[in-house]
């Protein structure tokens, strides 16, 4: 079952006069009627609430109320008038007062519903000239002369005129009610519509949240799986590498040159596999936010030299030159040396990998500035003048003269498992994790990583890391 | 339907549904214009600046029958524009019958179909089986060029069970027939569910004839 108000809304009904009219406006309307016709007007709702009351105390009323019995009789009459509920079908009820005056009680009917009543009066019917007997008998102390005099300022209205005035007032009220009804329905419907839209959205949100939770759970399972598998792979691999090394060292007897070269292949491929698995584990940790950086003073020259040293053998094999550019003015920085090396190794490894013979790879570090990263995405630059002060930073760059990367690919190269084209995986190897890891590690240092590239000319990766980590907020 | 035994009063809600700009409000305006003064309420329209229905239109009608029962009919229109779906669903709540106002123009075929599917979906979402809802269909705008032919429509209508009417609401043609057809369908349906004849001695044809005279038209047997 619907509650009555909902059912009323469905049928566009209104139940209460109070809901439809503005009391102050109603009072103003009644006041203008009073000013025009001199008739007191009271408007009651169906529940009996007095919504407007415009009247003036007449001399006769004042006189009668000054007498004890008169006061009682007056109160009685007023009480009777107030509880008269005229029937919508029969119309106006005329109620007499002992003073000879009368009240007209007019029903307010709107859309077949009786919403209240108008009480017009008291006023004297035009034909009454003298104070009636009922007035003179109401109190023993009443004086005819005085009563007669007091009765003079009571408005005199003919019955038809009173009816016309009532009809006119009802007509005006009807318009007010219609406007009120319209506004009431509009707002009720508006509210209901908003509620309904909200409900629909909430339902949709719940479904989306549900799907999102499922995906998150799947992602967690994937990460767990990856962690477990990588770990399980690493254990036997370590043994393979270890035993290969022992074989090479001649622990199990001398090896022929050919055997030694086979074992070396097993060992180096094993190392490669191990580093791939480590990347997977790193990425997994980074994704789960489990990887922490251990900050200490790092000499950028030392880091670059180490990176160069690692790749020199491979570069020489490919006839590529590796240059390091870092003068003494470049200061030390606060960073995790292992992770910083890992970032640069990844970039340098790529550079060597994708550069052809006679090419050059330049490893460089310069002092620069970095604007702090906004922690809040939706602050719209509020307080930028305070918060965006650039800080000293070290920019490490790796420039190569390799094959380059097409413009439309540049955005995606930092995504995990992405390689510029499927073909390059086979040609150049790798799991497509290096740049994703480099980016995550850079961000863990509150730094930024950028790339510039031109096809066939070369690529430059630049990693900018603040010299001092920002204060935790 | 709301039945108030104490005051012997029956309130029926009829909803004019249909795609945007198919003439739902125009139907109500025509009914309002055609109806003789007695029992005619004010037509309440809640529209935007560009004359599109924002929430709904409401035309209340009321008349006393010979049996002493007061019948109050509330005619509503829904806003046709797609974005007002929540409002359409709300206006549809508590409806006893639906007149679907279709646009006869051939390029509106899809809009008509989409709106009708929307009606069915909203009825279902309100917990009402669309096949149980008294329904009439009006093909409006018969005066325009590029419209579906009457033979075409009649052939299609013969495949369904709803009474179908042709109308030019702007001229008031077919409006009354649609309305009375809807009252007839609705009353017959309510009669079955609430035994109105037994309780009040009123049949659908009585109500329709009574209404017909209020439009200044001679009474005649009901039917589409």
XYZ file of C-alpha atoms in Angstrom:
697
model
C 0.000 0.000 0.000
C 1.237 3.474 -0.759
C 1.078 6.068 1.939
C -1.620 8.685 1.359
C 0.780 11.413 0.307
C 2.267 9.194 -2.401
C -1.192 8.221 -3.616
C -2.123 11.910 -3.648
C 0.926 12.629 -5.723
C 0.015 9.904 -8.237
C -3.411 11.456 -8.639
C -2.187 15.005 -8.454
C -4.373 15.608 -5.423
C -3.879 17.956 -2.569
C -5.170 17.322 0.899
C -4.520 20.475 2.873
C -5.165 24.128 2.361
C -2.066 24.750 4.445
C 0.094 23.093 1.768
C -1.198 25.313 -0.996
C -1.240 28.835 0.227
C 1.193 31.255 1.582
C -0.430 32.621 4.734
C 1.054 36.062 4.359
C -0.293 36.399 0.802
C -3.680 35.148 1.914
C -3.739 37.760 4.661
C -2.916 40.439 2.109
C -5.775 39.362 -0.128
C -8.188 39.346 2.821
C -6.891 42.739 3.918
C -7.592 44.234 0.482
C -11.123 42.785 0.593
C -11.541 44.291 4.013
C -10.335 47.671 2.793
C -12.691 47.470 -0.173
C -15.868 46.234 1.512
C -15.258 46.826 5.218
C -16.145 43.229 6.026
C -14.186 41.146 8.533
C -12.790 37.982 6.989
C -11.421 34.857 8.599
C -10.131 31.842 6.670
C -9.995 28.410 8.315
C -8.471 25.245 6.923
C -10.428 21.979 6.990
C -8.420 21.071 10.071
C -9.651 24.205 11.814
C -6.428 26.225 11.623
C -7.018 29.971 11.339
C -5.007 30.955 8.264
C -6.062 34.575 7.900
C -7.857 36.879 10.238
C -8.600 40.419 9.153
C -11.117 42.205 11.332
C -11.788 45.321 13.280
C -13.546 45.282 16.610
C -16.877 47.071 16.187
C -18.230 49.513 18.745
C -21.132 47.238 19.519
C -18.815 44.298 20.176
C -16.656 46.449 22.420
C -19.752 47.631 24.310
C -21.232 44.130 24.692
C -17.888 42.768 25.834
C -17.702 45.401 28.545
C -20.755 43.829 30.179
C -20.384 40.487 32.032
C -23.307 38.596 30.472
C -22.668 40.232 27.118
C -19.120 38.943 27.129
C -20.320 35.390 27.750
C -22.911 35.592 24.992
C -20.377 37.044 22.531
C -17.833 34.331 23.259
C -20.566 31.738 22.762
C -21.563 33.121 19.366
C -17.978 33.394 18.157
C -17.352 29.817 19.353
C -20.368 28.580 17.409
C -19.332 30.355 14.229
C -15.852 28.911 14.413
C -17.019 25.316 14.362
C -19.546 25.647 11.564
C -18.414 23.449 8.666
C -20.610 24.218 5.688
C -21.401 21.357 3.387
C -19.775 21.725 -0.031
C -23.033 20.848 -1.799
C -25.331 23.073 0.258
C -22.981 26.035 0.248
C -23.028 29.083 2.483
C -24.305 28.837 6.056
C -25.727 32.017 7.616
C -25.258 32.264 11.366
C -27.016 34.986 13.367
C -25.529 36.979 16.241
C -27.705 38.309 19.070
C -26.757 41.825 18.010
C -28.799 41.364 14.874
C -25.639 41.001 12.781
C -24.943 37.823 10.821
C -21.965 35.725 9.727
C -21.653 34.033 6.353
C -19.661 30.802 6.482
C -18.613 29.860 2.938
C -16.985 26.534 2.040
C -13.694 26.569 0.121
C -13.934 23.801 -2.465
C -11.115 22.991 -4.831
C -10.986 20.046 -7.217
C -13.988 18.443 -5.481
C -12.246 18.656 -2.147
C -13.442 20.749 0.746
C -10.282 22.382 1.970
C -11.631 24.935 4.407
C -14.064 27.801 4.933
C -14.309 31.559 4.828
C -16.114 33.367 7.637
C -17.470 36.738 6.516
C -18.812 39.134 9.096
C -20.286 40.074 11.381
C -22.298 42.521 9.318
C -25.820 43.864 9.599
C -28.379 42.870 7.001
C -29.512 46.079 5.325
C -33.093 45.781 6.560
C -32.254 45.924 10.281
C -32.701 49.466 11.544
C -33.106 49.120 15.299
C -31.267 47.058 17.926
C -33.156 43.762 18.110
C -34.708 42.347 21.283
C -32.017 39.684 21.515
C -29.408 42.420 21.949
C -31.373 44.302 24.608
C -32.016 41.121 26.575
C -28.461 39.848 26.520
C -27.386 41.766 29.598
C -29.444 43.461 32.314
C -27.154 46.477 32.235
C -27.478 47.176 28.541
C -28.716 50.645 27.575
C -30.795 50.852 24.442
C -29.560 54.298 23.415
C -25.939 53.323 23.694
C -26.465 50.000 21.950
C -28.294 51.746 19.154
C -25.472 54.235 18.760
C -22.807 51.507 18.895
C -24.594 49.493 16.253
C -24.214 52.313 13.739
C -20.627 51.573 12.730
C -21.440 47.943 11.988
C -21.234 47.535 8.188
C -24.591 47.100 6.513
C -24.634 44.769 3.559
C -27.459 43.345 1.527
C -27.643 39.584 1.314
C -26.958 39.487 -2.439
C -24.016 41.829 -2.054
C -22.566 39.621 0.658
C -22.950 36.621 -1.628
C -21.252 38.432 -4.474
C -18.389 39.428 -2.225
C -18.045 35.817 -1.037
C -18.125 34.541 -4.625
C -15.485 37.032 -5.631
C -13.247 36.101 -2.719
C -13.717 32.428 -3.558
C -12.753 33.122 -7.150
C -9.570 34.857 -6.069
C -8.825 32.067 -3.620
C -9.394 29.509 -6.361
C -6.712 31.151 -8.479
C -4.326 31.240 -5.545
C -5.104 27.598 -4.862
C -4.529 26.648 -8.487
C -1.144 28.361 -8.516
C -0.312 26.802 -5.178
C -1.450 23.392 -6.388
C 0.713 23.728 -9.460
C 3.744 24.744 -7.455
C 3.056 22.048 -4.889
C 2.726 19.326 -7.510
C 5.776 20.561 -9.363
C 7.968 20.484 -6.319
C 6.544 17.180 -5.101
C 7.111 15.666 -8.531
C 10.531 17.216 -8.728
C 11.498 15.734 -5.400
C 10.109 12.352 -6.330
C 11.965 12.477 -9.634
C 15.217 13.359 -7.948
C 14.668 10.561 -5.459
C 13.953 8.123 -8.268
C 17.015 9.227 -10.240
C 19.081 8.940 -7.097
C 17.781 5.449 -6.487
C 18.599 4.410 -10.055
C 22.080 5.899 -9.795
C 22.673 4.260 -6.439
C 21.686 0.922 -7.928
C 24.005 1.444 -10.859
C 26.801 2.515 -8.537
C 26.332 -0.583 -6.448
C 26.623 -2.731 -9.549
C 29.749 -0.868 -10.657
C 31.262 -1.133 -7.196
C 30.541 -4.819 -7.253
C 32.257 -5.245 -10.606
C 35.132 -3.086 -9.403
C 35.551 -5.184 -6.240
C 35.593 -8.341 -8.311
C 38.232 -6.896 -10.621
C 40.293 -5.744 -7.677
C 40.113 -9.193 -6.175
C 41.138 -10.706 -9.505
C 44.037 -8.283 -9.701
C 45.104 -9.236 -6.205
C 44.937 -12.909 -7.136
C 46.992 -12.180 -10.237
C 49.638 -10.384 -8.188
C 49.755 -13.187 -5.659
C 50.048 -15.721 -8.406
C 52.821 -13.757 -10.039
C 54.694 -13.445 -6.738
C 54.374 -17.123 -5.985
C 55.316 -18.280 -9.451
C 58.294 -15.932 -9.657
C 59.509 -17.083 -6.306
C 59.049 -20.747 -7.168
C 60.882 -20.221 -10.460
C 63.787 -18.471 -8.806
C 64.638 -21.232 -6.396
C 65.492 -23.954 -8.944
C 67.038 -21.344 -11.221
C 69.490 -20.338 -8.524
C 70.526 -23.972 -8.305
C 70.967 -24.196 -12.080
C 73.168 -21.117 -12.082
C 75.082 -22.304 -9.010
C 75.780 -25.747 -10.440
C 76.789 -24.235 -13.816
C 79.298 -22.046 -11.999
C 80.637 -25.046 -10.111
C 80.985 -26.963 -13.380
C 82.828 -23.997 -14.922
C 85.102 -23.766 -11.904
C 86.150 -27.360 -12.554
C 84.837 -28.712 -9.254
C 83.434 -31.749 -11.049
C 86.519 -32.186 -13.193
C 88.067 -30.322 -16.098
C 85.867 -29.297 -19.014
C 86.785 -29.259 -22.639
C 86.592 -25.886 -24.359
C 83.346 -26.817 -26.027
C 81.811 -28.080 -22.783
C 82.922 -24.928 -21.029
C 81.314 -22.758 -23.666
C 78.034 -24.739 -23.380
C 78.047 -24.380 -19.614
C 78.717 -20.654 -19.999
C 75.654 -20.358 -22.224
C 73.560 -22.215 -19.637
C 74.853 -19.883 -16.917
C 74.384 -16.617 -18.848
C 70.916 -17.558 -20.054
C 70.121 -18.571 -16.487
C 71.253 -15.122 -15.262
C 69.098 -13.475 -17.918
C 66.104 -15.519 -16.827
C 66.785 -14.642 -13.218
C 66.901 -10.935 -13.967
C 63.607 -11.216 -15.858
C 62.002 -12.960 -12.925
C 63.397 -10.320 -10.590
C 61.841 -7.612 -12.753
C 58.505 -9.370 -12.512
C 58.822 -9.525 -8.746
C 59.849 -5.874 -8.579
C 56.919 -4.799 -10.687
C 54.606 -6.823 -8.532
C 55.977 -5.223 -5.399
C 55.744 -1.779 -6.958
C 52.148 -2.391 -7.953
C 51.322 -3.418 -4.444
C 53.237 -0.520 -2.983
C 55.478 -2.882 -1.064
C 58.746 -1.663 -2.466
C 60.426 0.860 -0.225
C 63.338 3.128 -1.047
C 66.272 3.359 1.378
C 67.626 6.865 1.008
C 71.270 7.741 1.434
C 73.806 10.206 -0.012
C 74.562 9.124 -3.550
C 77.336 10.407 -5.843
C 75.856 10.702 -9.328
C 79.309 10.250 -10.902
C 79.755 6.938 -9.152
C 76.349 5.688 -10.263
C 76.939 6.633 -13.903
C 80.408 5.078 -13.895
C 79.011 1.849 -12.540
C 76.279 1.766 -15.182
C 78.794 2.413 -17.906
C 81.083 -0.320 -16.641
C 78.263 -2.852 -16.735
C 77.464 -2.193 -20.372
C 80.913 -1.593 -21.793
C 81.528 -5.265 -22.740
C 78.233 -5.509 -24.616
C 78.753 -2.090 -26.228
C 82.218 -2.982 -27.400
C 80.870 -6.145 -28.925
C 78.336 -4.028 -30.877
C 80.898 -1.282 -31.638
C 78.984 1.314 -29.670
C 80.647 4.061 -27.657
C 79.406 4.918 -24.159
C 80.173 8.435 -22.878
C 79.603 9.732 -19.363
C 79.080 13.466 -18.876
C 78.929 14.673 -15.298
C 81.092 17.507 -14.049
C 82.109 18.110 -10.480
C 79.513 20.809 -9.875
C 76.740 18.245 -9.847
C 76.018 17.664 -6.159
C 75.263 14.481 -4.272
C 71.631 13.571 -3.896
C 69.411 11.675 -1.470
C 68.351 8.475 -3.205
C 68.294 4.733 -2.927
C 71.556 3.783 -4.724
C 70.354 0.295 -5.618
C 67.106 1.558 -7.096
C 68.710 4.533 -8.836
C 71.207 2.173 -10.436
C 68.329 -0.113 -11.420
C 66.557 2.772 -13.182
C 69.663 3.803 -15.110
C 70.631 0.214 -15.900
C 67.224 -0.303 -17.455
C 67.535 2.844 -19.566
C 71.142 2.228 -20.535
C 70.402 -1.416 -21.310
C 67.645 -0.324 -23.685
C 69.903 2.272 -25.264
C 72.641 -0.262 -25.975
C 70.105 -2.806 -27.115
C 68.431 -0.516 -29.657
C 71.550 1.260 -30.984
C 73.332 -0.074 -34.028
C 77.069 -0.281 -34.683
C 79.046 2.975 -34.674
C 76.364 4.575 -32.536
C 76.798 6.421 -29.266
C 75.103 6.224 -25.887
C 75.550 9.242 -23.611
C 74.969 8.943 -19.863
C 74.641 12.386 -18.327
C 73.800 14.063 -15.035
C 73.120 17.796 -14.569
C 71.815 20.004 -11.782
C 68.345 21.277 -12.574
C 65.089 22.156 -10.847
C 61.889 20.264 -10.331
C 58.410 21.607 -9.571
C 56.884 19.599 -6.747
C 54.303 17.101 -7.894
C 50.788 17.972 -6.845
C 49.561 15.385 -4.357
C 45.998 16.433 -4.909
C 44.609 16.138 -8.399
C 41.623 18.362 -7.857
C 43.137 21.346 -6.107
C 43.166 23.312 -9.385
C 46.461 24.928 -8.586
C 45.170 26.532 -5.390
C 48.092 28.085 -3.552
C 50.434 27.408 -6.460
C 52.437 30.532 -5.586
C 53.324 28.826 -2.315
C 53.382 25.188 -3.182
C 54.953 25.114 -6.606
C 58.363 26.517 -5.675
C 60.924 24.639 -7.777
C 63.480 22.642 -5.891
C 67.017 21.612 -6.870
C 67.090 18.280 -8.611
C 69.446 16.071 -10.581
C 68.505 15.147 -14.099
C 69.975 11.871 -15.292
C 69.646 11.306 -18.998
C 70.431 8.456 -21.333
C 70.705 9.490 -24.977
C 71.205 7.052 -27.788
C 71.483 7.174 -31.555
C 69.230 4.157 -31.915
C 66.166 3.299 -33.939
C 63.876 5.730 -32.108
C 60.249 5.429 -31.082
C 57.249 6.648 -33.093
C 55.291 9.552 -31.531
C 52.088 7.592 -31.039
C 53.924 4.921 -29.077
C 55.602 7.298 -26.646
C 52.697 7.391 -24.198
C 52.467 3.654 -23.897
C 56.077 2.674 -23.458
C 55.904 3.066 -19.693
C 53.030 0.565 -19.450
C 53.963 -2.826 -18.077
C 54.333 -5.621 -20.643
C 54.242 -3.098 -23.499
C 56.744 -3.251 -26.307
C 56.730 -0.874 -29.203
C 55.827 -3.649 -31.558
C 55.423 -7.326 -31.017
C 58.254 -7.974 -33.457
C 60.844 -6.135 -31.395
C 60.390 -8.590 -28.519
C 61.712 -11.358 -30.666
C 64.433 -9.265 -32.229
C 65.670 -7.564 -29.102
C 64.358 -9.709 -26.245
C 63.054 -8.469 -22.884
C 59.743 -8.760 -21.129
C 58.623 -5.153 -21.603
C 58.931 -4.483 -17.897
C 62.064 -2.334 -17.678
C 60.455 1.046 -18.369
C 57.446 0.318 -16.202
C 59.772 -0.475 -13.345
C 61.971 2.549 -14.070
C 58.914 4.786 -13.983
C 57.607 3.313 -10.730
C 61.007 3.599 -9.096
C 61.382 7.198 -10.287
C 58.006 8.018 -8.814
C 58.983 6.328 -5.578
C 61.755 8.946 -5.503
C 59.188 11.750 -6.135
C 60.805 12.256 -9.505
C 59.600 12.335 -13.084
C 60.656 10.400 -16.144
C 60.366 11.824 -19.656
C 61.193 10.588 -23.103
C 61.952 12.350 -26.361
C 62.498 10.432 -29.533
C 62.771 10.728 -33.272
C 62.515 7.712 -35.501
C 65.885 6.743 -36.937
C 67.680 9.534 -35.059
C 67.613 8.448 -31.468
C 65.929 8.544 -28.118
C 66.612 10.413 -24.887
C 65.215 9.309 -21.552
C 65.497 11.808 -18.723
C 64.920 11.032 -15.053
C 64.691 14.019 -12.742
C 64.978 13.293 -9.030
C 64.791 15.954 -6.303
C 68.086 16.428 -4.565
C 66.288 16.168 -1.242
C 63.082 14.173 -0.860
C 60.026 16.357 -0.066
C 58.766 16.556 3.504
C 56.070 14.039 4.197
C 52.667 15.770 4.421
C -7.981 3.701 -8.901
C -9.090 5.182 -5.631
C -12.496 4.262 -4.304
C -13.927 6.231 -1.426
C -16.988 4.390 -0.227
C -17.915 6.994 2.311
C -18.279 9.798 -0.180
C -19.173 7.361 -3.015
C -16.361 8.694 -5.096
C -14.196 6.947 -7.641
C -10.950 8.458 -8.914
C -9.447 7.083 -12.098
C -6.054 8.033 -13.462
C -5.481 8.009 -17.208
C -2.066 8.708 -18.686
C -1.237 10.005 -22.154
C 2.099 8.489 -23.145
C 4.162 8.792 -26.295
C 7.338 10.114 -27.895
C 8.428 13.731 -27.664
C 6.272 16.169 -29.646
C 3.651 13.572 -30.601
C 0.804 15.757 -29.300
C -0.025 14.508 -25.820
C -0.523 17.966 -24.382
C -2.449 18.985 -27.505
C -4.842 16.090 -26.851
C -5.508 17.330 -23.336
C -5.936 20.880 -24.528
C -8.479 19.705 -27.102
C -10.410 17.700 -24.508
C -10.405 20.717 -22.249
C -11.694 22.901 -25.059
C -14.363 20.458 -26.198
C -15.746 19.733 -22.774
C -18.825 21.634 -21.675
C -18.105 23.779 -18.645
C -19.644 21.581 -15.984
C -17.209 19.172 -14.363
C -14.278 20.626 -16.246
C -11.302 21.490 -14.120
C -8.485 23.799 -15.039
C -5.856 22.337 -17.324
C -2.619 22.454 -15.440
C 0.476 22.420 -17.582
C 3.980 22.376 -16.241
C 6.065 23.332 -19.187
C 9.390 24.863 -20.001
C 9.983 28.107 -21.807
C 9.940 26.393 -25.190
C 6.521 24.848 -24.539
C 7.870 21.374 -23.926
C 6.237 19.500 -21.101
C 8.633 19.461 -18.186
C 6.865 17.298 -15.645
C 3.347 16.580 -16.765
C 0.005 18.105 -17.632
C -3.005 17.448 -15.504
C -6.652 17.847 -16.471
C -9.116 16.871 -13.769
C -12.682 15.999 -14.825
C -15.480 15.084 -12.521
C -19.129 14.146 -12.892
C -21.860 12.553 -10.821
C -23.588 9.547 -12.270
C -27.233 8.648 -11.921
C -26.261 5.944 -9.444
C -24.980 8.602 -7.043
C -21.342 7.753 -7.638
C -19.049 10.680 -8.329
C -16.499 9.792 -10.967
C -13.312 11.846 -11.008
C -10.989 11.383 -13.933
C -7.440 12.668 -13.756
C -5.852 12.978 -17.179
C -2.079 13.160 -17.142
C 0.535 13.498 -19.839
C 4.128 12.422 -19.421
C 7.100 14.445 -20.656
C 8.159 12.828 -23.927
C 11.806 13.784 -23.983
C 14.114 10.884 -23.322
C 15.930 12.484 -20.397
C 12.761 12.690 -18.302
C 12.449 8.966 -17.802
C 12.259 9.123 -14.012
C 9.358 11.555 -14.270
C 7.591 9.352 -16.819
C 7.908 6.401 -14.517
C 6.518 8.397 -11.612
C 3.593 9.812 -13.572
C 2.814 6.302 -14.734
C 2.501 5.094 -11.163
C -1.080 4.442 -10.190
C -2.315 4.743 -13.784
C -5.513 2.849 -14.601
C -5.269 3.245 -18.355
C -2.866 4.534 -20.976
C -3.448 6.293 -24.288
C -0.367 5.987 -26.446
C -0.101 8.993 -28.757
C 1.984 8.053 -31.775
C 3.254 10.420 -34.443
C 1.934 9.353 -37.861
C 4.917 10.722 -39.781
C 6.954 7.954 -41.329
C 10.234 9.295 -39.979
C 8.840 8.985 -36.462
C 8.296 5.223 -36.675
C 11.361 4.452 -34.630
C 10.640 7.166 -32.063
C 7.151 5.672 -31.604
C 8.583 2.207 -31.146
C 11.254 3.375 -28.726
C 8.698 5.253 -26.653
C 6.376 2.249 -26.591
C 9.195 0.009 -25.410
C 9.986 2.641 -22.817
C 6.340 2.476 -21.688
C 6.483 -1.297 -21.366
C 9.748 -1.147 -19.442
C 8.470 1.520 -17.064
C 5.268 -0.419 -16.464
C 7.267 -3.523 -15.635
C 9.555 -1.550 -13.361
C 6.460 -0.268 -11.585
C 5.408 -3.890 -11.111
C 2.664 -3.847 -13.733
C 2.253 -6.435 -16.465
C 1.968 -4.363 -19.682
C -0.549 -6.816 -21.103
C -2.870 -6.086 -18.169
C -2.839 -2.315 -18.627
C -5.868 -0.939 -20.498
C -4.409 0.690 -23.591
C -5.520 2.549 -26.680
C -3.287 3.806 -29.466
C -3.772 7.058 -31.304
C -2.047 7.862 -34.574
C -1.906 11.630 -34.391
C -1.019 14.326 -36.953
C -3.109 12.827 -39.760
C -3.075 16.221 -41.487
C 0.653 16.164 -42.194
C 2.360 14.915 -45.382
C 4.598 11.829 -45.328
C 2.498 9.829 -42.913
C 1.768 6.157 -42.622
C -1.345 5.295 -44.576
C -4.532 4.458 -42.729
C -4.708 1.050 -44.433
C -1.212 0.331 -43.225
C -2.081 1.262 -39.672
C -5.334 -0.677 -39.713
C -3.553 -3.748 -41.005
C -1.022 -3.515 -38.190
C -3.695 -2.720 -35.603
C -5.602 -5.838 -36.612
C -2.649 -7.874 -35.375
C -2.918 -6.383 -31.898
C -5.804 -6.128 -29.512
C -5.752 -2.439 -28.580
C -8.293 -0.090 -30.129
C -6.476 2.258 -32.509
C -7.633 5.740 -33.447
C -6.682 8.316 -36.058
C -6.464 11.902 -34.903
C -5.478 15.448 -35.704
C -5.322 16.783 -32.200
C -4.576 20.344 -33.282
C -8.049 20.416 -34.892
C -9.619 18.310 -32.171
C -10.347 15.453 -34.597
C -10.262 11.974 -33.100
C -9.380 13.301 -29.666
C -12.746 12.579 -28.134
C -12.909 9.110 -29.697
C -9.499 8.283 -28.265
C -10.453 9.562 -24.828
C -13.801 7.767 -24.742
C -12.150 4.632 -26.110
C -9.645 4.800 -23.278
C -12.389 5.327 -20.687
C -14.245 2.354 -22.141
C -11.173 0.106 -22.008
C -10.278 1.254 -18.527
C -13.755 0.954 -17.112
C -14.236 -2.526 -18.555
C -10.979 -3.557 -16.952
C -11.816 -1.986 -13.570
C -15.282 -3.510 -13.752
C -13.765 -6.972 -13.903
C -11.421 -6.292 -10.998
C -13.677 -4.303 -8.708
C -17.190 -5.389 -9.669
C -18.247 -1.787 -10.259
C -21.498 -2.816 -11.895
C -22.519 -4.895 -8.932
C -21.607 -2.193 -6.456
C -22.747 0.915 -8.258
C -24.859 -0.312 -11.144
C -22.547 1.332 -13.661
C -21.279 -0.191 -16.882
C -18.558 1.081 -19.164
C -21.136 2.087 -21.778
C -23.052 4.137 -19.185
C -19.935 6.041 -18.241
C -18.884 6.598 -21.829
C -22.370 7.785 -22.811
C -22.523 10.041 -19.826
C -19.169 11.534 -20.760
C -20.153 11.843 -24.398
C -23.094 14.084 -23.517
C -20.765 16.250 -21.500
C -18.871 16.945 -24.658
C -22.093 18.023 -26.266
C -22.166 14.901 -28.438
C -25.248 12.680 -28.657
C -25.018 9.444 -26.673
C -24.443 6.324 -28.707
C -23.346 2.789 -28.012
C -19.728 2.669 -26.986
C -17.121 0.947 -29.061
C -14.172 1.752 -31.171
